[in-house]
């Protein structure tokens, strides 16, 4: 699986979790469970791609991603077309939800 495809799937998973459960933080186990056949190195690259695109923050433990936090405030400030151009395929409903609710959910990283 390509890094960009995996990053998109992870982003969709986190965004849907935020949309459905208002959950924005995920332990690395979430992704190792979702993608058991994907090597850690590939998972980490995909997560770092999301971080480079300022969609998540990553807390490291022992030089490995440990807690991944969706950054809904950054989603609120980004244009849907920009996400599409970067290869992220977030549904309009989830995108709108993240944009409208991000102002109520503050993270300080």
PDB file of C-alpha atoms in Angstrom:
ATOM      1  CA  UNK A   1       0.000   0.000   0.000  1.00  0.00           C
ATOM      2  CA  UNK A   2       1.318   3.437  -0.888  1.00  0.00           C
ATOM      3  CA  UNK A   3       2.099   5.889   1.912  1.00  0.00           C
ATOM      4  CA  UNK A   4      -0.386   8.476   0.593  1.00  0.00           C
ATOM      5  CA  UNK A   5      -3.188   5.907   0.393  1.00  0.00           C
ATOM      6  CA  UNK A   6      -2.488   4.684   3.905  1.00  0.00           C
ATOM      7  CA  UNK A   7      -2.306   8.264   5.247  1.00  0.00           C
ATOM      8  CA  UNK A   8      -5.669   8.984   3.634  1.00  0.00           C
ATOM      9  CA  UNK A   9      -7.254   5.887   5.196  1.00  0.00           C
ATOM     10  CA  UNK A  10      -5.851   6.800   8.608  1.00  0.00           C
ATOM     11  CA  UNK A  11      -7.107  10.363   8.237  1.00  0.00           C
ATOM     12  CA  UNK A  12     -10.580   9.125   7.308  1.00  0.00           C
ATOM     13  CA  UNK A  13     -10.603   6.759  10.295  1.00  0.00           C
ATOM     14  CA  UNK A  14      -9.600   9.503  12.721  1.00  0.00           C
ATOM     15  CA  UNK A  15     -11.999  12.033  11.228  1.00  0.00           C
ATOM     16  CA  UNK A  16     -14.913   9.597  11.382  1.00  0.00           C
ATOM     17  CA  UNK A  17     -14.071   8.789  14.986  1.00  0.00           C
ATOM     18  CA  UNK A  18     -14.060  12.498  15.758  1.00  0.00           C
ATOM     19  CA  UNK A  19     -17.337  12.909  13.822  1.00  0.00           C
ATOM     20  CA  UNK A  20     -19.085   9.984  15.524  1.00  0.00           C
ATOM     21  CA  UNK A  21     -17.567   9.947  19.031  1.00  0.00           C
ATOM     22  CA  UNK A  22     -15.787  13.305  19.417  1.00  0.00           C
ATOM     23  CA  UNK A  23     -12.586  11.277  19.850  1.00  0.00           C
ATOM     24  CA  UNK A  24      -9.490  13.012  18.518  1.00  0.00           C
ATOM     25  CA  UNK A  25      -6.652  11.034  20.161  1.00  0.00           C
ATOM     26  CA  UNK A  26      -5.454   7.593  19.188  1.00  0.00           C
ATOM     27  CA  UNK A  27      -2.772   5.281  20.514  1.00  0.00           C
ATOM     28  CA  UNK A  28      -0.497   3.683  17.939  1.00  0.00           C
ATOM     29  CA  UNK A  29      -2.218   0.375  18.745  1.00  0.00           C
ATOM     30  CA  UNK A  30      -5.267   1.666  16.882  1.00  0.00           C
ATOM     31  CA  UNK A  31      -3.322   1.636  13.636  1.00  0.00           C
ATOM     32  CA  UNK A  32      -1.294  -1.514  14.231  1.00  0.00           C
ATOM     33  CA  UNK A  33      -4.626  -3.270  14.846  1.00  0.00           C
ATOM     34  CA  UNK A  34      -6.283  -1.756  11.762  1.00  0.00           C
ATOM     35  CA  UNK A  35      -3.298  -2.624   9.566  1.00  0.00           C
ATOM     36  CA  UNK A  36      -1.746  -5.765  11.074  1.00  0.00           C
ATOM     37  CA  UNK A  37       0.097  -6.742   7.872  1.00  0.00           C
ATOM     38  CA  UNK A  38       1.595  -3.296   7.311  1.00  0.00           C
ATOM     39  CA  UNK A  39       5.134  -2.903   8.642  1.00  0.00           C
ATOM     40  CA  UNK A  40       5.548  -0.338  11.429  1.00  0.00           C
ATOM     41  CA  UNK A  41       7.974   1.640   9.292  1.00  0.00           C
ATOM     42  CA  UNK A  42       5.251   2.202   6.675  1.00  0.00           C
ATOM     43  CA  UNK A  43       2.643   3.082   9.322  1.00  0.00           C
ATOM     44  CA  UNK A  44       5.049   5.607  10.840  1.00  0.00           C
ATOM     45  CA  UNK A  45       5.767   7.182   7.434  1.00  0.00           C
ATOM     46  CA  UNK A  46       2.045   7.601   6.790  1.00  0.00           C
ATOM     47  CA  UNK A  47       1.526   9.177  10.217  1.00  0.00           C
ATOM     48  CA  UNK A  48       4.462  11.514   9.662  1.00  0.00           C
ATOM     49  CA  UNK A  49       2.938  12.510   6.312  1.00  0.00           C
ATOM     50  CA  UNK A  50      -0.253  13.490   8.151  1.00  0.00           C
ATOM     51  CA  UNK A  51       1.847  15.423  10.636  1.00  0.00           C
ATOM     52  CA  UNK A  52       3.726  17.201   7.822  1.00  0.00           C
ATOM     53  CA  UNK A  53       0.347  18.216   6.385  1.00  0.00           C
ATOM     54  CA  UNK A  54      -0.547  19.571   9.881  1.00  0.00           C
ATOM     55  CA  UNK A  55      -3.570  17.288  10.187  1.00  0.00           C
ATOM     56  CA  UNK A  56      -2.277  15.464  13.279  1.00  0.00           C
ATOM     57  CA  UNK A  57       0.179  15.924  16.113  1.00  0.00           C
ATOM     58  CA  UNK A  58       2.317  13.007  17.211  1.00  0.00           C
ATOM     59  CA  UNK A  59       3.629  12.358  20.705  1.00  0.00           C
ATOM     60  CA  UNK A  60       6.631  10.035  20.554  1.00  0.00           C
ATOM     61  CA  UNK A  61       7.701   7.484  23.109  1.00  0.00           C
ATOM     62  CA  UNK A  62      11.073   5.814  22.667  1.00  0.00           C
ATOM     63  CA  UNK A  63      11.453   7.485  19.251  1.00  0.00           C
ATOM     64  CA  UNK A  64       8.235   5.949  17.913  1.00  0.00           C
ATOM     65  CA  UNK A  65       4.787   7.468  17.422  1.00  0.00           C
ATOM     66  CA  UNK A  66       2.747   6.714  20.526  1.00  0.00           C
ATOM     67  CA  UNK A  67      -0.266   9.041  20.677  1.00  0.00           C
ATOM     68  CA  UNK A  68      -1.656  10.562  17.508  1.00  0.00           C
ATOM     69  CA  UNK A  69      -4.028  13.495  17.861  1.00  0.00           C
ATOM     70  CA  UNK A  70      -6.235  14.805  15.099  1.00  0.00           C
ATOM     71  CA  UNK A  71      -5.979  18.579  14.756  1.00  0.00           C
ATOM     72  CA  UNK A  72      -9.560  19.660  14.056  1.00  0.00           C
ATOM     73  CA  UNK A  73      -8.614  23.338  14.308  1.00  0.00           C
ATOM     74  CA  UNK A  74      -6.319  22.862  11.329  1.00  0.00           C
ATOM     75  CA  UNK A  75      -9.085  21.069   9.447  1.00  0.00           C
ATOM     76  CA  UNK A  76     -11.344  24.015  10.200  1.00  0.00           C
ATOM     77  CA  UNK A  77      -8.804  26.382   8.674  1.00  0.00           C
ATOM     78  CA  UNK A  78      -8.132  24.352   5.528  1.00  0.00           C
ATOM     79  CA  UNK A  79     -10.030  24.471   2.271  1.00  0.00           C
ATOM     80  CA  UNK A  80     -11.672  21.212   1.117  1.00  0.00           C
ATOM     81  CA  UNK A  81     -10.034  21.649  -2.298  1.00  0.00           C
ATOM     82  CA  UNK A  82      -6.632  21.788  -0.608  1.00  0.00           C
ATOM     83  CA  UNK A  83      -7.334  18.479   1.121  1.00  0.00           C
ATOM     84  CA  UNK A  84      -8.455  16.977  -2.184  1.00  0.00           C
ATOM     85  CA  UNK A  85      -5.289  18.197  -3.940  1.00  0.00           C
ATOM     86  CA  UNK A  86      -3.153  16.561  -1.229  1.00  0.00           C
ATOM     87  CA  UNK A  87      -4.982  13.284  -1.877  1.00  0.00           C
ATOM     88  CA  UNK A  88      -7.288  13.211   1.157  1.00  0.00           C
ATOM     89  CA  UNK A  89     -10.831  12.078   0.410  1.00  0.00           C
ATOM     90  CA  UNK A  90     -12.815  13.202   3.425  1.00  0.00           C
ATOM     91  CA  UNK A  91     -16.569  13.219   2.873  1.00  0.00           C
ATOM     92  CA  UNK A  92     -18.295  16.598   2.831  1.00  0.00           C
ATOM     93  CA  UNK A  93     -20.389  15.677   5.894  1.00  0.00           C
ATOM     94  CA  UNK A  94     -17.365  14.788   8.021  1.00  0.00           C
ATOM     95  CA  UNK A  95     -15.383  17.768   6.740  1.00  0.00           C
ATOM     96  CA  UNK A  96     -18.243  20.152   7.560  1.00  0.00           C
ATOM     97  CA  UNK A  97     -18.634  18.601  11.009  1.00  0.00           C
ATOM     98  CA  UNK A  98     -14.928  18.961  11.765  1.00  0.00           C
ATOM     99  CA  UNK A  99     -14.966  22.554  10.583  1.00  0.00           C
ATOM    100  CA  UNK A 100     -18.019  23.538  12.606  1.00  0.00           C
ATOM    101  CA  UNK A 101     -17.034  21.727  15.809  1.00  0.00           C
ATOM    102  CA  UNK A 102     -13.311  22.414  15.853  1.00  0.00           C
ATOM    103  CA  UNK A 103     -13.822  25.795  17.464  1.00  0.00           C
ATOM    104  CA  UNK A 104     -15.228  24.004  20.509  1.00  0.00           C
ATOM    105  CA  UNK A 105     -12.361  21.541  20.734  1.00  0.00           C
ATOM    106  CA  UNK A 106      -9.046  23.113  21.622  1.00  0.00           C
ATOM    107  CA  UNK A 107      -5.744  21.275  21.671  1.00  0.00           C
ATOM    108  CA  UNK A 108      -2.484  22.844  22.654  1.00  0.00           C
ATOM    109  CA  UNK A 109       0.530  21.276  20.983  1.00  0.00           C
TER     110      UNK A 109
END
